[in-house]
XYZ file of C-alpha atoms in Angstrom:
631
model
C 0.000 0.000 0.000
C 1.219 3.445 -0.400
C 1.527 6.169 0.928
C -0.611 9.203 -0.634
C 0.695 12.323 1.666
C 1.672 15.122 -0.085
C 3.765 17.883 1.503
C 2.423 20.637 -1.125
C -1.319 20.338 0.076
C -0.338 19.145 3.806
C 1.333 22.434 4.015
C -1.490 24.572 3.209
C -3.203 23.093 6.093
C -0.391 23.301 9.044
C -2.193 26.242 10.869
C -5.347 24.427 10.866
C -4.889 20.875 12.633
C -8.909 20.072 11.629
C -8.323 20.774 8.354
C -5.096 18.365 8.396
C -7.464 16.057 10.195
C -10.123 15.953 7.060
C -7.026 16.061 4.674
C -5.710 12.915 6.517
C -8.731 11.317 6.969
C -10.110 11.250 3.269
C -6.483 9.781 2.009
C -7.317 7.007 4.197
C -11.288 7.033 2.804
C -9.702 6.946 -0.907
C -7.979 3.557 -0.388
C -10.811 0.810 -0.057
C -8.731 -1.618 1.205
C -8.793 0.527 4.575
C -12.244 1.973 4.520
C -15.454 0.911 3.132
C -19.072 3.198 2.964
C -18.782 5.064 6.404
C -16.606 2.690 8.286
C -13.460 3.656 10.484
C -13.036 7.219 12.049
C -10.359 9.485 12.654
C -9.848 12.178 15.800
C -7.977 15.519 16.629
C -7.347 16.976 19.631
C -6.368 20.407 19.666
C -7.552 23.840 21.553
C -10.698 25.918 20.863
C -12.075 28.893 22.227
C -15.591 28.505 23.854
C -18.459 31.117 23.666
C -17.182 33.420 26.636
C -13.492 33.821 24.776
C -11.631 30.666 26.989
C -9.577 28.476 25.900
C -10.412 24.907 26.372
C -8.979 21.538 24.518
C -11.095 20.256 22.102
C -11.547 16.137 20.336
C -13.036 16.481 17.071
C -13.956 12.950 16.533
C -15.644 11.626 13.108
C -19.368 11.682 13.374
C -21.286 8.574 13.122
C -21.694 7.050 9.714
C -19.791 9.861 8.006
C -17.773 8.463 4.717
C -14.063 9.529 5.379
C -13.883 9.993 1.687
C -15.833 12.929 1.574
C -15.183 14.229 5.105
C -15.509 17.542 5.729
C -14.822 19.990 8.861
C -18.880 19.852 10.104
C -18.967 16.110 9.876
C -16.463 15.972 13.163
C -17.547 16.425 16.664
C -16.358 18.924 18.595
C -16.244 17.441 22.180
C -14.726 18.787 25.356
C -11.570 16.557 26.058
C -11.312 15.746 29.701
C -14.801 15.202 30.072
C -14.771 12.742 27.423
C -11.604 10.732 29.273
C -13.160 10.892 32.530
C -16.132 8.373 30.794
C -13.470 5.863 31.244
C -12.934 5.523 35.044
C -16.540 4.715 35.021
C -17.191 1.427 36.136
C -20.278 0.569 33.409
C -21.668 2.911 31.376
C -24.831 1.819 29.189
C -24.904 2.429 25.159
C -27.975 5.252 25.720
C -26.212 6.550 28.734
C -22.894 6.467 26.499
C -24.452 8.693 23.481
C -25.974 10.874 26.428
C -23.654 11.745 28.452
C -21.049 12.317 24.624
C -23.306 15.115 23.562
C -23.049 16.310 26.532
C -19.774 16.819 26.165
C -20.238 18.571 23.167
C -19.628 22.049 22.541
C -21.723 22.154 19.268
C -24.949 20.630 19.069
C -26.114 21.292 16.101
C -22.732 18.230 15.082
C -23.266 15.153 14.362
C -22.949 12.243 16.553
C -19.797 11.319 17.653
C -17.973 8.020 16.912
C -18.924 5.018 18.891
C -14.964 5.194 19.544
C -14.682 8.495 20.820
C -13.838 7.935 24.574
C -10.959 5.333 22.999
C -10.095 8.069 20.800
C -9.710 10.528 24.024
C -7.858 8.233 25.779
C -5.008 7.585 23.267
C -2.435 10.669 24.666
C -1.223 11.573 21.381
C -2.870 14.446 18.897
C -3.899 12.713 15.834
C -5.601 8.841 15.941
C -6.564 6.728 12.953
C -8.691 3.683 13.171
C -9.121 1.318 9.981
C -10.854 -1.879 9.349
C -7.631 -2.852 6.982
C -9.019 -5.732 4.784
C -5.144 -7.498 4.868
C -4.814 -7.260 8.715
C -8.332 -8.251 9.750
C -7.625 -10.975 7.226
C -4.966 -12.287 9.591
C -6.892 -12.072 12.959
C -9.549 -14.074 10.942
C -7.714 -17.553 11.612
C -7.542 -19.962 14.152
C -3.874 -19.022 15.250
C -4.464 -15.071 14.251
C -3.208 -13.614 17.648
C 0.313 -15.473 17.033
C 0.292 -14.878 13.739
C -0.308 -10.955 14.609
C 2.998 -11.302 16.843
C 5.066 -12.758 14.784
C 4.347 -10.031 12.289
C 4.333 -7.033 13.956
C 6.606 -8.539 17.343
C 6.046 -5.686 19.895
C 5.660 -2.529 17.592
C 1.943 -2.597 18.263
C -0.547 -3.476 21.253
C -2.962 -6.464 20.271
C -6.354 -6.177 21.796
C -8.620 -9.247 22.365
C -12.142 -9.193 20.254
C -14.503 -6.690 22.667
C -17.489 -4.717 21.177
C -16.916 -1.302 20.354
C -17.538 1.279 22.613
C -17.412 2.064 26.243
C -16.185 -1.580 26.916
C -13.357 -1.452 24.584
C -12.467 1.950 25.676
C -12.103 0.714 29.603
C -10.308 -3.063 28.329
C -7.519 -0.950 26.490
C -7.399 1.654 29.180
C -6.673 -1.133 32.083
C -3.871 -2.674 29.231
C -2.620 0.415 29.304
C -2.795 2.201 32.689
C 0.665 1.607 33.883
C 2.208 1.208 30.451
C 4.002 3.784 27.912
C 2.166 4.374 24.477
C 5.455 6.082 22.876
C 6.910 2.165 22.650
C 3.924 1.389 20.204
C 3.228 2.380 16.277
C -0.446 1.262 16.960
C -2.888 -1.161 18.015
C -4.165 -4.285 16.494
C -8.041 -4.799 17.325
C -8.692 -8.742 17.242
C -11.426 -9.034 14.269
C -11.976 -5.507 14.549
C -8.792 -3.348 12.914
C -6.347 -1.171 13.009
C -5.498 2.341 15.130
C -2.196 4.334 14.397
C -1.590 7.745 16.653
C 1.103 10.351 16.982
C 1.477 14.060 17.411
C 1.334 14.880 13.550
C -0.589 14.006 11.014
C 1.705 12.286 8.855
C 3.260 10.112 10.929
C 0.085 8.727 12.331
C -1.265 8.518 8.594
C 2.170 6.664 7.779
C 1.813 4.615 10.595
C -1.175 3.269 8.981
C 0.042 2.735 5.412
C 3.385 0.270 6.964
C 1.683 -1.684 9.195
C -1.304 -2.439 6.396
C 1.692 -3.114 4.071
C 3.670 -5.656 6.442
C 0.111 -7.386 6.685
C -0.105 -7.397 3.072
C 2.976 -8.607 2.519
C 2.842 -11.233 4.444
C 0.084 -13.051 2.663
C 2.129 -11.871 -0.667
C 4.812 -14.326 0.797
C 2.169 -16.937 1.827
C 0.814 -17.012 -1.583
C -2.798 -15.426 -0.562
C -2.741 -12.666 -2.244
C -2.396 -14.640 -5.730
C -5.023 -16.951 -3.957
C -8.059 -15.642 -6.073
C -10.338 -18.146 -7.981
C -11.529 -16.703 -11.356
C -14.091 -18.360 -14.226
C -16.122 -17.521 -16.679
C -20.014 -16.020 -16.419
C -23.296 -17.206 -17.929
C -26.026 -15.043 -18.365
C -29.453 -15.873 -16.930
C -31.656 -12.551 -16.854
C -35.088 -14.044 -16.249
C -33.902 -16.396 -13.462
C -32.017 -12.900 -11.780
C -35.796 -11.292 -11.931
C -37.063 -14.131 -10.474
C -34.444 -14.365 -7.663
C -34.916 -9.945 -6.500
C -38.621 -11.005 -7.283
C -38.211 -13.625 -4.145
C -36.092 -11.332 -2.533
C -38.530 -8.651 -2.317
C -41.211 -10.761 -1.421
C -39.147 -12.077 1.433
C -38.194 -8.375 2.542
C -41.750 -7.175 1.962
C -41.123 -4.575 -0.287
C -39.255 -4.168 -3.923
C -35.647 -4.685 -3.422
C -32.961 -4.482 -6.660
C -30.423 -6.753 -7.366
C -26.844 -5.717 -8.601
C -25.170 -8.971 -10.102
C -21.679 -8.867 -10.161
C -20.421 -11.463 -13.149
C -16.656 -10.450 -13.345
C -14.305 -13.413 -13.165
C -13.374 -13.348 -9.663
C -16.969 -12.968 -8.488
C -17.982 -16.321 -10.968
C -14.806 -17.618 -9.396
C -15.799 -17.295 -5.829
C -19.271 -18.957 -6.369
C -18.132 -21.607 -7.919
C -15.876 -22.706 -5.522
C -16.624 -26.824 -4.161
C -16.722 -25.664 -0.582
C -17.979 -22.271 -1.019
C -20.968 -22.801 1.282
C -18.779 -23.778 3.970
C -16.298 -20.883 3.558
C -18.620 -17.705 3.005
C -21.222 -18.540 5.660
C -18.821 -18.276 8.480
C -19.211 -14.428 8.983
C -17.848 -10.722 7.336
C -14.339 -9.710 7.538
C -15.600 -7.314 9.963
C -18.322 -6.498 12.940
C -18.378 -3.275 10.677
C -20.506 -4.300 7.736
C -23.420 -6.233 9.194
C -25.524 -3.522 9.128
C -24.997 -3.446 5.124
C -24.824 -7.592 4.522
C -26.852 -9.248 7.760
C -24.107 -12.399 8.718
C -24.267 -14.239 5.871
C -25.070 -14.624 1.872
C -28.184 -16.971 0.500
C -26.875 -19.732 -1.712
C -28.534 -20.078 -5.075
C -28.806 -23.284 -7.269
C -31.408 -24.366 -9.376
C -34.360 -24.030 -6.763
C -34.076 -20.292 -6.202
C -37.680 -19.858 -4.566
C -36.714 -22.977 -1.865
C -33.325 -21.514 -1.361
C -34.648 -18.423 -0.156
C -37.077 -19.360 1.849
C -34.871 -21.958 3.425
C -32.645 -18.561 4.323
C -35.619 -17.203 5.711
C -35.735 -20.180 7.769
C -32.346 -20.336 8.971
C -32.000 -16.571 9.935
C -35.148 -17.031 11.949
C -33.396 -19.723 13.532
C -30.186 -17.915 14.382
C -32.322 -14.705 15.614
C -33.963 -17.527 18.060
C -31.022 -18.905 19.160
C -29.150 -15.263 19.712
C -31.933 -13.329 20.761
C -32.543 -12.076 25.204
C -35.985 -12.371 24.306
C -36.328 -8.551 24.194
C -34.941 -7.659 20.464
C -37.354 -7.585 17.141
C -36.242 -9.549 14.656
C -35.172 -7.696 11.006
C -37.227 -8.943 7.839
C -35.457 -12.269 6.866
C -34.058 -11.140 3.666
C -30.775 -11.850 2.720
C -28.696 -8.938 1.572
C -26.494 -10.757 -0.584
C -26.467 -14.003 -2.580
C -23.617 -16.860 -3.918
C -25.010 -17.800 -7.648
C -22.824 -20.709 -8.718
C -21.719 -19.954 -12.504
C -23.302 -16.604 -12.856
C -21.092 -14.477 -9.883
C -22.616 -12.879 -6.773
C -25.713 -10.607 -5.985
C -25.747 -7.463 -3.862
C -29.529 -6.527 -2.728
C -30.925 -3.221 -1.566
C -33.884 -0.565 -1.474
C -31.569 2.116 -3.724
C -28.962 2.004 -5.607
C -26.587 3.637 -3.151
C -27.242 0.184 -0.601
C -26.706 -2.294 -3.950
C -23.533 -0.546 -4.665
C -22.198 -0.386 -0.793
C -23.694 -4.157 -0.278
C -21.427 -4.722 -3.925
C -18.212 -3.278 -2.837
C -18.193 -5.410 0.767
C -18.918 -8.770 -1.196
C -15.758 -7.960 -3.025
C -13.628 -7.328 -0.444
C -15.278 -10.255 1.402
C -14.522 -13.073 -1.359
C -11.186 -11.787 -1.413
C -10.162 -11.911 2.212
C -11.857 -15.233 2.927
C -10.077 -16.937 0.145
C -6.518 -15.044 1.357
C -7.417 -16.475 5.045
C -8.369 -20.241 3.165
C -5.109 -19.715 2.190
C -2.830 -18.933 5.292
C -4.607 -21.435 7.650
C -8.204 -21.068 7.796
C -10.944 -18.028 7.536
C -12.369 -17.862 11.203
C -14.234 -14.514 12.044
C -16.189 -14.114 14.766
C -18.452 -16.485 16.494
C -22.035 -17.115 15.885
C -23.295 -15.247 19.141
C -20.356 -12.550 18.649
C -21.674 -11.873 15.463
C -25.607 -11.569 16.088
C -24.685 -8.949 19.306
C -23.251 -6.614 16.999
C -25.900 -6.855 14.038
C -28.231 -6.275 17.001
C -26.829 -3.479 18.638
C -28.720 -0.512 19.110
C -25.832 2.101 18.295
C -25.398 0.072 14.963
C -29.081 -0.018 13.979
C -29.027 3.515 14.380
C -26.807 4.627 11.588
C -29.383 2.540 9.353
C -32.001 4.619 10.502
C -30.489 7.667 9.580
C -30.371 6.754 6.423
C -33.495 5.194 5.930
C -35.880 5.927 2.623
C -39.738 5.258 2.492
C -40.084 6.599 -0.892
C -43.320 5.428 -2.167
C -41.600 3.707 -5.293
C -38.250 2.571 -3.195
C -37.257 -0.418 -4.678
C -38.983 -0.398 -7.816
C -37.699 -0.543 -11.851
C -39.353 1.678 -14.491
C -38.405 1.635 -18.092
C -39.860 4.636 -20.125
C -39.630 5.384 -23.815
C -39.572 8.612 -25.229
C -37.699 9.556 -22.214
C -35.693 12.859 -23.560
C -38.483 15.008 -23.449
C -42.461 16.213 -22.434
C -43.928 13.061 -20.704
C -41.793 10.874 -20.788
C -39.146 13.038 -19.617
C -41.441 14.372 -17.113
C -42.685 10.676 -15.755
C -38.772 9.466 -15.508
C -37.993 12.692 -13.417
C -41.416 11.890 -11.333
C -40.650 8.307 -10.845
C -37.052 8.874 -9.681
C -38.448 11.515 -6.960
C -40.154 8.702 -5.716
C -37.879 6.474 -5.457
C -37.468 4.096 -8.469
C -34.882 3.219 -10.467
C -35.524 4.198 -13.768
C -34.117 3.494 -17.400
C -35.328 5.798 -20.117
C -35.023 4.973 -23.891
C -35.065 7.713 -26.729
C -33.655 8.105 -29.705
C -32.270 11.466 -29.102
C -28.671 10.755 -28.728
C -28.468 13.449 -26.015
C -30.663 10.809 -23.425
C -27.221 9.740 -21.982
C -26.775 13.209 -21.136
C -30.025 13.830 -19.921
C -30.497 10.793 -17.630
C -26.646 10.050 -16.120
C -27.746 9.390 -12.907
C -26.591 5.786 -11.616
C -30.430 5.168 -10.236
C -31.781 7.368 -13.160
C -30.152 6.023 -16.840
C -30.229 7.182 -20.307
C -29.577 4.646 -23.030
C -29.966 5.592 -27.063
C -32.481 3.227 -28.483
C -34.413 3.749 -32.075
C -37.620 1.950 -30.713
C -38.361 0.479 -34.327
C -35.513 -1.147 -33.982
C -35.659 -4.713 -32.404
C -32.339 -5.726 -32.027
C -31.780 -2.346 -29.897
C -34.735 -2.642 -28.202
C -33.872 -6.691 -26.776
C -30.709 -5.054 -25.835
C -31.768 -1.871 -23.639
C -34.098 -4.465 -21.484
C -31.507 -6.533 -21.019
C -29.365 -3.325 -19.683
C -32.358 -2.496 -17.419
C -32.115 -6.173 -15.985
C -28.356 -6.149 -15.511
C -28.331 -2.511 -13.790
C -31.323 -3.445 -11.517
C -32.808 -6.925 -11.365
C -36.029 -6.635 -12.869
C -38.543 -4.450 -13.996
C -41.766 -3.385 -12.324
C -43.116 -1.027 -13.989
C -43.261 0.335 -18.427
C -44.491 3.134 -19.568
C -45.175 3.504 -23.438
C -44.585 6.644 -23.897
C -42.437 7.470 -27.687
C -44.562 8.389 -30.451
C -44.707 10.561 -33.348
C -47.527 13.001 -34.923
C -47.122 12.824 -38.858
C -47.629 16.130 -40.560
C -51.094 17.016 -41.267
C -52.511 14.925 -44.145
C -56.192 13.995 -45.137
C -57.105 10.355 -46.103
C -56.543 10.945 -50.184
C -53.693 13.003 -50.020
C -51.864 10.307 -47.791
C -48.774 8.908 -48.526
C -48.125 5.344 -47.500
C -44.893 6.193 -45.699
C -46.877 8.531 -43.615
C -49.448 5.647 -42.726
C -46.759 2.952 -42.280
C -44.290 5.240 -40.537
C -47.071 6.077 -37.511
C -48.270 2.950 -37.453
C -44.848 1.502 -36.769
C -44.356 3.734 -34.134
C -47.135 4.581 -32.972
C -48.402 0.831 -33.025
C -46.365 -2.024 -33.660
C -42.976 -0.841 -32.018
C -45.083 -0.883 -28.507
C -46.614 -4.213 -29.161
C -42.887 -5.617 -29.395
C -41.604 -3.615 -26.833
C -44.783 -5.090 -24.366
C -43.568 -8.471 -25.706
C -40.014 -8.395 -24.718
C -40.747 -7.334 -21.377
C -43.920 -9.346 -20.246
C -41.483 -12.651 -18.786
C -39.810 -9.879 -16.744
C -42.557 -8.029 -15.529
C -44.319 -11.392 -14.672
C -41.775 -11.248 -12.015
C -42.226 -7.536 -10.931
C -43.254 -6.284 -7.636
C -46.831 -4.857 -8.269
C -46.149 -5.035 -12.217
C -47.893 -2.118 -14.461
C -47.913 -1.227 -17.940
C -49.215 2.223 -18.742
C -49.765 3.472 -22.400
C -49.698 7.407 -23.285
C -51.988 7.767 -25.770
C -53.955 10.490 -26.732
C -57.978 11.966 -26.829
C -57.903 11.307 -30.340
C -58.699 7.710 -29.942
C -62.085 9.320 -29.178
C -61.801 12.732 -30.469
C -60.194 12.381 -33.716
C -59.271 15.452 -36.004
C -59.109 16.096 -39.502
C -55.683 15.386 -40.986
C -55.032 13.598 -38.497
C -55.614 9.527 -39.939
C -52.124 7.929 -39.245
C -51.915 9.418 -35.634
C -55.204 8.529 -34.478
C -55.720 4.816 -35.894
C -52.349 4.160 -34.713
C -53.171 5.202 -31.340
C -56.659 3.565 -31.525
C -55.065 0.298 -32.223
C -52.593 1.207 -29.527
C -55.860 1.532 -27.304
C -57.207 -1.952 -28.110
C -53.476 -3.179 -27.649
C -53.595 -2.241 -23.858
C -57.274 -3.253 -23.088
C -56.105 -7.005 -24.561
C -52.859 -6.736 -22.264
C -55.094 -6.119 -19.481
C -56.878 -8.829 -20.105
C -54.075 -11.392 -20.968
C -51.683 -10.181 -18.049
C -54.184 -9.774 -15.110
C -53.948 -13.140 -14.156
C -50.074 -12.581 -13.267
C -51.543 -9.382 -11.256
C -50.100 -7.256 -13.563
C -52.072 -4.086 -14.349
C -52.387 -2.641 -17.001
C -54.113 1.141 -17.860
C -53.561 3.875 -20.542
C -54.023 7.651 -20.229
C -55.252 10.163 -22.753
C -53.452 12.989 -23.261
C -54.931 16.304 -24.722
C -53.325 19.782 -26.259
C -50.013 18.841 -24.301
C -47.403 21.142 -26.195
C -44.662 20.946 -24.079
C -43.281 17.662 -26.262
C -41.070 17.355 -28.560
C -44.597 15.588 -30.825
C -45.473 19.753 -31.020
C -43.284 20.876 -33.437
C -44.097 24.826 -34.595
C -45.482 23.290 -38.186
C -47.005 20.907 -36.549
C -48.826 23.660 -34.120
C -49.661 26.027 -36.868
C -50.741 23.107 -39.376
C -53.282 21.832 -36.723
C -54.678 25.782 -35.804
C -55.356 25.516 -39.686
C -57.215 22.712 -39.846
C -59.775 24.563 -36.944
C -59.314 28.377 -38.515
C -57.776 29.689 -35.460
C -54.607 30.990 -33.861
C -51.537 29.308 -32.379
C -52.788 30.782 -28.746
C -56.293 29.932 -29.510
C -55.360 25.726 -30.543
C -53.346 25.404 -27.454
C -55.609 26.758 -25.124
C -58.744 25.456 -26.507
C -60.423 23.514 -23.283
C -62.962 24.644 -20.655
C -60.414 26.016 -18.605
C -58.889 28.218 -21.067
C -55.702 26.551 -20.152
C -52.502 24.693 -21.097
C -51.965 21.128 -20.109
C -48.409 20.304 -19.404
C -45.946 17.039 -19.521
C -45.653 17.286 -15.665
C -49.777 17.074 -14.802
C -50.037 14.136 -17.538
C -47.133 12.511 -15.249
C -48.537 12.840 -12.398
C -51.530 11.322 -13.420
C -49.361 8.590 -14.825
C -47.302 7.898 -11.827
């Protein structure tokens, strides 16, 4: 690992030691094999004036849940020092009374929580302290001899503390280790199945601290051969039976979850291992990430609805085994899954969880198959394990960040997504919380959809090569698909019945018509497995209005019409609904072109103004009231 100080920007933050302290602390957020999605945390001590003008010392420890990697000054915790150290000479001190009595001690309370750590962080009597959960060293604690193997390595530059929940427990075990001892002999502390901490009284050298000890751990299992240690194989692609698995998963959760399948080669590699079921239900590298992956994956095969619910089963199990009697279980979805041949599965409400959930199954297959390797992967134990994904000061930070988005969970797929309605029901959808892919064939709908929950992809919609191929996309980014909107159209120029060309006829009826009928085809198996499935057609009043010069448009969207009311009768028995909505004088889309506008006020004798306003209300209808009607 290296080191990623630099004395050019360090320097422009020597007068300010909480500056150096977020400087510091996002190096270590930018190297994942340290840090993962809001783990570790990182402290300061230095001196502050108060609100009467005196000068009193100050711990700014890392708020709860805050990612290092984007760190800034507000998301530390400005605490006074010595009350914070006095917490320790307690002789128990509860979790609630533990948060209490910390902002208490703080001198801002408008910051954030403080650190589950911060009374360890007050105690360590040097400036700056960094605490990791290093994917190499907690590698090494994860064996059956990973105390003496810890020695061996490191012999006595560091202190190795025994496995003890974080907190006010671990804060008084390492205080007692350390009461009569001298902190200057050690470069930093190894934390049994928990991490790492470095300290000193600058920056750097507690940062550097960091980045040798990580590298002696990793290249020790260099020299054992673990690092090279990393099965790898070949995918196969199975879309359907992915919708079908998040379709399980959701109903399991009970609500729409989305699936992120990871089919690189060391993910296919992992899950296809012989004894992979013994190896990656053990536990996580860390205590850290239950909150993100529960204690274990699901393993699929070739019954994926029995598989789950034999998970179901067995966390139910565990939770009766673990639980005082007192705690409420979770829902008994898994939030990841083994998928021999096809790779691993990360599961979540958003994108943001399938993407955190994603990054620790990564780091996960990687470190149990480097611990395989030098002995044995051993994490915690069964009962070690459930206390932590149980704890209330855990459970908490998921809280914080917990969404009840009407749509959370869900997968839309919208044509005619650059612009007017369809543009306007992507945008409404997304507020709510779905994940949504929008075709066009406006090049520009990358661009205007480059969200990673809200995607653009270029797609000619008469085209059905392109169109197989942006449901497929919508699959692989999300797991399913719940809900399709119809959208894309076209309004030929105006043209009465003899002066009609057939390439005006054919060219709206392809559109308008037949390029929905395939789309509706390609997706029904996927929607089949949808959470709530529901198709909705935009077409317009002239289904039962009609207009002069206006043939190809209207029969097109009249057959479009009898095209949904057969879909809602084919797909109902799959619970799938199906309705259509019917649009009227909405000229904020790219259909209302200025010709067409003023060839369409001909056809009734009037003006521009007078066409688009012509209602009861005297009013314009616009893309954003069809879509919320639509969604």
């Amino acid at each position: 690992m290296k080191s990623l100080w630099n004395d050019n920007v360090a320097k422009t933050f020597t007068s300010d030691p909480l500056q150096l302290r977020v400087y510091t602390s996002r190096l270590l957020g930018q190297e994942p094999g340290l840090i993962l999605h809001g783990g570790g945390n990182t402290s300061v001590k230095a001196r502050a004036k108060n609100f009467f003008g005196d000068s009193e010392e100050i711990i700014f420890v890392k708020g709860s849940g805050y990612d290092l990697s984007k760190i800034h000054a507000k998301g530390f915790a400005p605490l006074r020092l010595e009350e914070l150290k006095r917490m320790v000479t307690l002789e128990r001190l509860t979790d609630t009374d533990m948060v209490r009595l910390q902002r208490l001690a703080m001198t801002d309370p408008t910051a954030p929580n403080p650190s589950i750590e911060a009374i360890l962080h007050a105690n360590i009597p040097f400036k700056y302290v960094d605490h990791t959960h290093a994917d190499a060293v907690v590698t090494i604690t994860n064996n059956k001899n990973g105390e003496a193997l810890i020695r061996e390595l490191y012999k006595d530059r560091v202190l190795i503390v025994p496995y003890i929940k974080p907190g006010f427990r671990l804060a008084k075990k390492i205080d007692e280790m350390t009461r009569n001892g001298d902190w200057n002999k050690f470069q930093g502390m190894i934390l049994m199945h928990h991490g790492v901490f470095t300290f000193a009284d600058d920056a750097q050298t507690s940062y550097e601290r960091m980045i040798y000890l990580v590298s002696l751990a990793e290249d020790y299992l260099q020299k054992q051969g673990a690092l090279d240690n990393i099965a790898k194989a070949d995918s196969k692609e199975d879309l359907l039976t992915l919708s079908r698995i998040r379709r399980y998963i959701s109903l399991e959760k009970g609500s729409a979850m989305l699936a992120k399948l990871d089919k690189s080669p060391e993910a296919c590699g992992f899950a296809g291992l012989s004894n992979v079921e013994s190896i990656a239900t053990r536990g996580p590298i860390t205590s850290d990430h239950l909150i993100h992956t529960k204690a274990v994956p699901v393993i699929l095969g070739k019954n994926v609805e029995q598989e789950i619910t034999d998970y179901s089963s067995s966390y139910k199990a565990y939770f009766d085994r673990n639980t005082d009697g007192h705690l409420t279980c979770h829902d008994l979805a898994p939030r990841w899954g083994i998928w021999p041949q096809h790779g691993t599965i990360a599961f979540g409400r958003s994108v943001k969880d399938t993407t955190v959930v994603s990054d620790i199954i990564h780091h996960t297959i990687r470190a149990i198959q480097w611990g395989e390797a030098i002995g044995g992967w051993k994490p915690l134990s069964e009962k070690q394990i459930f206390d932590m994904e149980y704890w209330e000061l855990q459970q908490a930070k998921l809280r914080k960040d917990s969404i009840s988005s009407e749509l959370q969970g869900k997968v839309a797929l919208i044509t005619g997504a650059a612009s007017g309605i369809g543009l306007a029901c992507t945008e409404m959808l997304h507020e709510q919380g779905a994940a949504v892919v929008g075709l066009d064939i406006n090049p520009e709908i990358t661009q205007i959809l480059n969200q990673q929950d809200m995607v653009g992809a270029h797609c000619d919609i008469t085209d059905n090569r392109a169109v197989k191929k942006a449901v497929k996309m919508t699959i692989r980014c999300f797991g399913g698909l719940d809900i399709l909107i119809l959208n894309a159209g076209i309004f030929p120029d105006s043209q009465r019945i003899e002066d009609m060309d057939e390439k005006t006829w054919e060219r709206s009826m392809e559109i308008n018509l037949s390029s929905n009928q395939r789309l509706l085809k390609i997706c029904i198996p996927y929607l089949r497995q949808g959470m709530d499935a529901t198709v909705v057609f935009i077409s317009s009043k002239n289904v039962s209005a009609p207009g002069p010069g206006a043939a190809a448009y209207s029969v097109a969207k009249a057959g479009q019409t009898q095209l949904a009311r057969i879909a809602a009768l084919e797909l109902g028995c799959d619970g799938i609904r199906v309705n259509i909505v019917h649009p009227n004088a909405v000229y904020d889309t790219a259909l209302w072109t200025p010709e067409v506008l003023e060839s369409r006020a001909c056809e009734y004798g009037c003006t521009v103004e007078e066409y688009k306003t012509n209602n009861c209300l005297k009013t314009e209808v616009s893309s954003k009231d069809v879509a919320t009607l639509v969604c």
